[in-house]
Amino acid sequence: MNNIIVAFPNEKNAQKIKRILTQSGYSVKNVCTTGAAVLASMGNLESGILVCGSQFVDMRYTEIFEYMSQDFQMLLVASPQAVDDRFIVSDNNQRLVCLYLPIKVHELLETIEMMNYSINRKKKKRKKLKERTPEEKKQIEDAKLILMNRNNMTEEEAHRYIQKRSMDNGISFLETAQMILSLLG
């Protein structure tokens, strides 16, 4: 079961959603009423689902989504007028799902189940990808060494650099390390 955070500006609405989810066997890790509280809660968790409204006193759902980890998915519960369709359509990796108000309990639960399945599938896929051969491990270490020597980076900074470049370019960590080796090695 994945972590769930419920966030609505009206705490009464947030508690209703939490009650529905907990009665259906889901574990709600936190209930929030501000965007800052949402980001702080997500920072303490590896992955999960954020069930939220569209507008908080300190930020909109679009801002929360932009700061959200790649391992989180957002279930936006809002009126059609409050949703920016261009933002929803542009989310190609399907980390944002929208339910329009008024929602039905079975729609909420089915959507959470679908998102749970998606997160678990990604986790399994990632586990398979992490098993690297000794040669691949050496390539990664060599790429880090090049970055450390040329750019005066620590090992951790070099790792983060490769990680960020791989995420920005949509390619694997290993492929990014191999590109660094071919360009700079």
C-alpha atoms as a PDB file:
ATOM      1  CA  MET A   1       0.000   0.000   0.000  1.00  0.00           C
ATOM      2  CA  ASN A   2       1.346   3.423  -0.941  1.00  0.00           C
ATOM      3  CA  ASN A   3       1.467   6.571   1.159  1.00  0.00           C
ATOM      4  CA  ILE A   4      -1.514   8.883   0.776  1.00  0.00           C
ATOM      5  CA  ILE A   5      -1.633  12.565   1.667  1.00  0.00           C
ATOM      6  CA  VAL A   6      -4.984  14.365   1.659  1.00  0.00           C
ATOM      7  CA  ALA A   7      -4.901  18.131   1.164  1.00  0.00           C
ATOM      8  CA  PHE A   8      -7.774  20.589   0.895  1.00  0.00           C
ATOM      9  CA  PRO A   9      -7.987  24.204   2.087  1.00  0.00           C
ATOM     10  CA  ASN A  10     -11.129  23.277   4.047  1.00  0.00           C
ATOM     11  CA  GLU A  11     -10.078  20.828   6.768  1.00  0.00           C
ATOM     12  CA  LYS A  12     -13.619  19.430   7.038  1.00  0.00           C
ATOM     13  CA  ASN A  13     -13.473  18.302   3.381  1.00  0.00           C
ATOM     14  CA  ALA A  14     -10.014  16.835   3.902  1.00  0.00           C
ATOM     15  CA  GLN A  15     -11.208  14.838   6.914  1.00  0.00           C
ATOM     16  CA  LYS A  16     -14.185  13.486   4.925  1.00  0.00           C
ATOM     17  CA  ILE A  17     -11.875  12.197   2.186  1.00  0.00           C
ATOM     18  CA  LYS A  18      -9.530  10.745   4.808  1.00  0.00           C
ATOM     19  CA  ARG A  19     -12.436   8.944   6.491  1.00  0.00           C
ATOM     20  CA  ILE A  20     -13.584   7.430   3.174  1.00  0.00           C
ATOM     21  CA  LEU A  21     -10.076   6.212   2.400  1.00  0.00           C
ATOM     22  CA  THR A  22      -9.333   4.800   5.854  1.00  0.00           C
ATOM     23  CA  GLN A  23     -12.690   3.003   5.976  1.00  0.00           C
ATOM     24  CA  SER A  24     -11.735   1.389   2.672  1.00  0.00           C
ATOM     25  CA  GLY A  25      -8.418   0.120   4.036  1.00  0.00           C
ATOM     26  CA  TYR A  26      -6.055   2.850   2.866  1.00  0.00           C
ATOM     27  CA  SER A  27      -3.535   4.461   5.164  1.00  0.00           C
ATOM     28  CA  VAL A  28      -3.582   8.265   5.072  1.00  0.00           C
ATOM     29  CA  LYS A  29      -0.208   9.559   6.273  1.00  0.00           C
ATOM     30  CA  ASN A  30      -1.172  13.200   6.639  1.00  0.00           C
ATOM     31  CA  VAL A  31      -3.956  15.756   6.182  1.00  0.00           C
ATOM     32  CA  CYS A  32      -2.887  19.236   5.059  1.00  0.00           C
ATOM     33  CA  THR A  33      -4.605  22.570   4.479  1.00  0.00           C
ATOM     34  CA  THR A  34      -1.741  24.509   2.822  1.00  0.00           C
ATOM     35  CA  GLY A  35       0.591  23.898  -0.089  1.00  0.00           C
ATOM     36  CA  ALA A  36       3.648  24.336   2.127  1.00  0.00           C
ATOM     37  CA  ALA A  37       2.396  21.624   4.482  1.00  0.00           C
ATOM     38  CA  VAL A  38       1.829  19.328   1.477  1.00  0.00           C
ATOM     39  CA  LEU A  39       5.397  19.800   0.241  1.00  0.00           C
ATOM     40  CA  ALA A  40       6.789  19.208   3.731  1.00  0.00           C
ATOM     41  CA  SER A  41       4.751  15.986   4.069  1.00  0.00           C
ATOM     42  CA  MET A  42       5.880  14.721   0.678  1.00  0.00           C
ATOM     43  CA  GLY A  43       9.482  15.496   1.581  1.00  0.00           C
ATOM     44  CA  ASN A  44       9.280  12.939   4.383  1.00  0.00           C
ATOM     45  CA  LEU A  45       7.984  10.165   2.124  1.00  0.00           C
ATOM     46  CA  GLU A  46       9.590   8.213  -0.709  1.00  0.00           C
ATOM     47  CA  SER A  47       6.518   7.971  -2.926  1.00  0.00           C
ATOM     48  CA  GLY A  48       2.748   8.055  -2.821  1.00  0.00           C
ATOM     49  CA  ILE A  49      -0.486   9.712  -3.862  1.00  0.00           C
ATOM     50  CA  LEU A  50      -1.564  13.253  -3.123  1.00  0.00           C
ATOM     51  CA  VAL A  51      -5.344  13.741  -3.115  1.00  0.00           C
ATOM     52  CA  CYS A  52      -5.907  17.480  -3.246  1.00  0.00           C
ATOM     53  CA  GLY A  53      -8.022  20.467  -4.186  1.00  0.00           C
ATOM     54  CA  SER A  54      -7.045  23.061  -6.759  1.00  0.00           C
ATOM     55  CA  GLN A  55      -6.389  26.182  -4.686  1.00  0.00           C
ATOM     56  CA  PHE A  56      -4.740  26.741  -1.313  1.00  0.00           C
ATOM     57  CA  VAL A  57      -4.063  30.026   0.479  1.00  0.00           C
ATOM     58  CA  ASP A  58      -0.383  29.851  -0.481  1.00  0.00           C
ATOM     59  CA  MET A  59      -0.335  28.109  -3.883  1.00  0.00           C
ATOM     60  CA  ARG A  60      -2.267  26.369  -6.652  1.00  0.00           C
ATOM     61  CA  TYR A  61      -2.123  22.684  -7.509  1.00  0.00           C
ATOM     62  CA  THR A  62       0.071  23.501 -10.540  1.00  0.00           C
ATOM     63  CA  GLU A  63       2.841  24.808  -8.266  1.00  0.00           C
ATOM     64  CA  ILE A  64       2.595  21.813  -5.934  1.00  0.00           C
ATOM     65  CA  PHE A  65       2.799  19.503  -8.946  1.00  0.00           C
ATOM     66  CA  GLU A  66       5.949  21.213 -10.222  1.00  0.00           C
ATOM     67  CA  TYR A  67       7.711  20.741  -6.856  1.00  0.00           C
ATOM     68  CA  MET A  68       6.417  17.198  -6.414  1.00  0.00           C
ATOM     69  CA  SER A  69       8.837  14.265  -6.611  1.00  0.00           C
ATOM     70  CA  GLN A  70       8.649  12.038  -9.700  1.00  0.00           C
ATOM     71  CA  ASP A  71       7.629   9.196  -7.373  1.00  0.00           C
ATOM     72  CA  PHE A  72       4.389  10.927  -6.372  1.00  0.00           C
ATOM     73  CA  GLN A  73       1.116  11.099  -8.262  1.00  0.00           C
ATOM     74  CA  MET A  74      -1.556  13.753  -7.814  1.00  0.00           C
ATOM     75  CA  LEU A  75      -5.294  13.130  -7.739  1.00  0.00           C
ATOM     76  CA  LEU A  76      -6.841  16.538  -8.259  1.00  0.00           C
ATOM     77  CA  VAL A  77     -10.412  16.860  -6.986  1.00  0.00           C
ATOM     78  CA  ALA A  78     -11.909  20.111  -8.282  1.00  0.00           C
ATOM     79  CA  SER A  79     -14.643  21.775 -10.279  1.00  0.00           C
ATOM     80  CA  PRO A  80     -14.106  21.870 -14.057  1.00  0.00           C
ATOM     81  CA  GLN A  81     -13.762  25.668 -13.874  1.00  0.00           C
ATOM     82  CA  ALA A  82     -10.836  25.425 -11.425  1.00  0.00           C
ATOM     83  CA  VAL A  83      -8.797  23.110 -13.637  1.00  0.00           C
ATOM     84  CA  ASP A  84      -6.350  24.370 -16.247  1.00  0.00           C
ATOM     85  CA  ASP A  85      -6.923  21.915 -19.117  1.00  0.00           C
ATOM     86  CA  ARG A  86      -3.642  22.890 -20.804  1.00  0.00           C
ATOM     87  CA  PHE A  87      -1.741  21.884 -17.675  1.00  0.00           C
ATOM     88  CA  ILE A  88      -3.533  18.530 -17.439  1.00  0.00           C
ATOM     89  CA  VAL A  89      -3.010  17.721 -21.140  1.00  0.00           C
ATOM     90  CA  SER A  90       0.674  18.662 -21.008  1.00  0.00           C
ATOM     91  CA  ASP A  91       1.324  16.093 -18.279  1.00  0.00           C
ATOM     92  CA  ASN A  92       2.518  13.318 -20.577  1.00  0.00           C
ATOM     93  CA  ASN A  93       3.769  10.926 -17.909  1.00  0.00           C
ATOM     94  CA  GLN A  94       0.313  10.593 -16.343  1.00  0.00           C
ATOM     95  CA  ARG A  95       1.267  11.611 -12.806  1.00  0.00           C
ATOM     96  CA  LEU A  96      -1.780  13.864 -12.631  1.00  0.00           C
ATOM     97  CA  VAL A  97      -5.318  12.484 -12.577  1.00  0.00           C
ATOM     98  CA  CYS A  98      -8.389  14.675 -12.218  1.00  0.00           C
ATOM     99  CA  LEU A  99     -11.818  13.923 -10.733  1.00  0.00           C
ATOM    100  CA  TYR A 100     -14.427  16.636 -11.184  1.00  0.00           C
ATOM    101  CA  LEU A 101     -16.754  17.673  -8.401  1.00  0.00           C
ATOM    102  CA  PRO A 102     -19.107  16.339  -7.246  1.00  0.00           C
ATOM    103  CA  ILE A 103     -17.295  13.026  -6.899  1.00  0.00           C
ATOM    104  CA  LYS A 104     -18.770   9.664  -6.097  1.00  0.00           C
ATOM    105  CA  VAL A 105     -17.136   7.464  -3.460  1.00  0.00           C
ATOM    106  CA  HIS A 106     -16.696   4.525  -5.843  1.00  0.00           C
ATOM    107  CA  GLU A 107     -15.000   6.817  -8.415  1.00  0.00           C
ATOM    108  CA  LEU A 108     -12.573   8.047  -5.765  1.00  0.00           C
ATOM    109  CA  LEU A 109     -11.731   4.527  -4.595  1.00  0.00           C
ATOM    110  CA  GLU A 110     -11.375   3.119  -8.128  1.00  0.00           C
ATOM    111  CA  THR A 111      -9.079   5.988  -9.092  1.00  0.00           C
ATOM    112  CA  ILE A 112      -6.917   5.535  -5.982  1.00  0.00           C
ATOM    113  CA  GLU A 113      -6.694   1.807  -6.743  1.00  0.00           C
ATOM    114  CA  MET A 114      -5.619   2.527 -10.330  1.00  0.00           C
ATOM    115  CA  MET A 115      -2.966   5.016  -9.154  1.00  0.00           C
ATOM    116  CA  ASN A 116      -1.741   2.558  -6.501  1.00  0.00           C
ATOM    117  CA  TYR A 117      -1.325  -0.106  -9.180  1.00  0.00           C
ATOM    118  CA  SER A 118       0.596   2.314 -11.398  1.00  0.00           C
ATOM    119  CA  ILE A 119       3.020   3.296  -8.619  1.00  0.00           C
ATOM    120  CA  ASN A 120       3.628  -0.354  -7.674  1.00  0.00           C
ATOM    121  CA  ARG A 121       4.272  -1.272 -11.303  1.00  0.00           C
ATOM    122  CA  LYS A 122       6.859   1.528 -11.594  1.00  0.00           C
ATOM    123  CA  LYS A 123       8.561   0.370  -8.386  1.00  0.00           C
ATOM    124  CA  LYS A 124       8.859  -3.199  -9.703  1.00  0.00           C
ATOM    125  CA  LYS A 125      10.235  -1.937 -12.997  1.00  0.00           C
ATOM    126  CA  ARG A 126      12.794   0.219 -11.193  1.00  0.00           C
ATOM    127  CA  LYS A 127      13.964  -2.724  -9.063  1.00  0.00           C
ATOM    128  CA  LYS A 128      14.695  -4.723 -12.218  1.00  0.00           C
ATOM    129  CA  LEU A 129      16.620  -1.820 -13.717  1.00  0.00           C
ATOM    130  CA  LYS A 130      18.834  -1.282 -10.681  1.00  0.00           C
ATOM    131  CA  GLU A 131      20.678  -4.594 -11.028  1.00  0.00           C
ATOM    132  CA  ARG A 132      23.814  -3.540 -12.930  1.00  0.00           C
ATOM    133  CA  THR A 133      26.707  -5.587 -14.242  1.00  0.00           C
ATOM    134  CA  PRO A 134      30.218  -4.915 -12.908  1.00  0.00           C
ATOM    135  CA  GLU A 135      31.091  -3.290 -16.260  1.00  0.00           C
ATOM    136  CA  GLU A 136      28.128  -0.905 -15.969  1.00  0.00           C
ATOM    137  CA  LYS A 137      29.076  -0.044 -12.395  1.00  0.00           C
ATOM    138  CA  LYS A 138      32.620   0.744 -13.569  1.00  0.00           C
ATOM    139  CA  GLN A 139      31.306   3.021 -16.326  1.00  0.00           C
ATOM    140  CA  ILE A 140      29.253   4.953 -13.782  1.00  0.00           C
ATOM    141  CA  GLU A 141      32.204   5.258 -11.408  1.00  0.00           C
ATOM    142  CA  ASP A 142      34.472   6.401 -14.269  1.00  0.00           C
ATOM    143  CA  ALA A 143      31.958   9.068 -15.305  1.00  0.00           C
ATOM    144  CA  LYS A 144      31.781  10.306 -11.718  1.00  0.00           C
ATOM    145  CA  LEU A 145      35.593  10.420 -11.530  1.00  0.00           C
ATOM    146  CA  ILE A 146      35.763  12.513 -14.694  1.00  0.00           C
ATOM    147  CA  LEU A 147      33.239  14.985 -13.278  1.00  0.00           C
ATOM    148  CA  MET A 148      35.046  15.066  -9.945  1.00  0.00           C
ATOM    149  CA  ASN A 149      38.433  15.758 -11.555  1.00  0.00           C
ATOM    150  CA  ARG A 150      37.317  18.239 -14.217  1.00  0.00           C
ATOM    151  CA  ASN A 151      34.739  20.164 -12.176  1.00  0.00           C
ATOM    152  CA  ASN A 152      36.077  19.787  -8.634  1.00  0.00           C
ATOM    153  CA  MET A 153      32.913  17.956  -7.571  1.00  0.00           C
ATOM    154  CA  THR A 154      32.506  15.610  -4.652  1.00  0.00           C
ATOM    155  CA  GLU A 155      31.365  12.063  -5.405  1.00  0.00           C
ATOM    156  CA  GLU A 156      27.877  12.956  -4.209  1.00  0.00           C
ATOM    157  CA  GLU A 157      27.732  16.078  -6.417  1.00  0.00           C
ATOM    158  CA  ALA A 158      28.860  14.064  -9.434  1.00  0.00           C
ATOM    159  CA  HIS A 159      26.189  11.450  -8.730  1.00  0.00           C
ATOM    160  CA  ARG A 160      23.494  14.132  -8.437  1.00  0.00           C
ATOM    161  CA  TYR A 161      24.706  15.788 -11.641  1.00  0.00           C
ATOM    162  CA  ILE A 162      24.376  12.537 -13.594  1.00  0.00           C
ATOM    163  CA  GLN A 163      21.022  11.836 -11.955  1.00  0.00           C
ATOM    164  CA  LYS A 164      19.633  15.279 -12.806  1.00  0.00           C
ATOM    165  CA  ARG A 165      20.862  15.126 -16.406  1.00  0.00           C
ATOM    166  CA  SER A 166      19.307  11.689 -16.879  1.00  0.00           C
ATOM    167  CA  MET A 167      15.947  12.905 -15.514  1.00  0.00           C
ATOM    168  CA  ASP A 168      16.056  16.134 -17.554  1.00  0.00           C
ATOM    169  CA  ASN A 169      16.840  14.237 -20.764  1.00  0.00           C
ATOM    170  CA  GLY A 170      14.546  11.287 -20.098  1.00  0.00           C
ATOM    171  CA  ILE A 171      17.311   8.701 -20.385  1.00  0.00           C
ATOM    172  CA  SER A 172      18.700   6.224 -17.902  1.00  0.00           C
ATOM    173  CA  PHE A 173      21.394   6.989 -15.358  1.00  0.00           C
ATOM    174  CA  LEU A 174      23.735   4.524 -17.090  1.00  0.00           C
ATOM    175  CA  GLU A 175      23.177   6.066 -20.540  1.00  0.00           C
ATOM    176  CA  THR A 176      23.982   9.506 -19.118  1.00  0.00           C
ATOM    177  CA  ALA A 177      27.187   8.181 -17.550  1.00  0.00           C
ATOM    178  CA  GLN A 178      28.129   6.587 -20.882  1.00  0.00           C
ATOM    179  CA  MET A 179      27.528   9.897 -22.696  1.00  0.00           C
ATOM    180  CA  ILE A 180      29.793  11.680 -20.208  1.00  0.00           C
ATOM    181  CA  LEU A 181      32.487   9.086 -20.862  1.00  0.00           C
ATOM    182  CA  SER A 182      32.187   9.413 -24.633  1.00  0.00           C
ATOM    183  CA  LEU A 183      32.217  13.241 -24.538  1.00  0.00           C
ATOM    184  CA  LEU A 184      34.754  13.885 -21.813  1.00  0.00           C
ATOM    185  CA  GLY A 185      36.614  10.622 -21.362  1.00  0.00           C
END
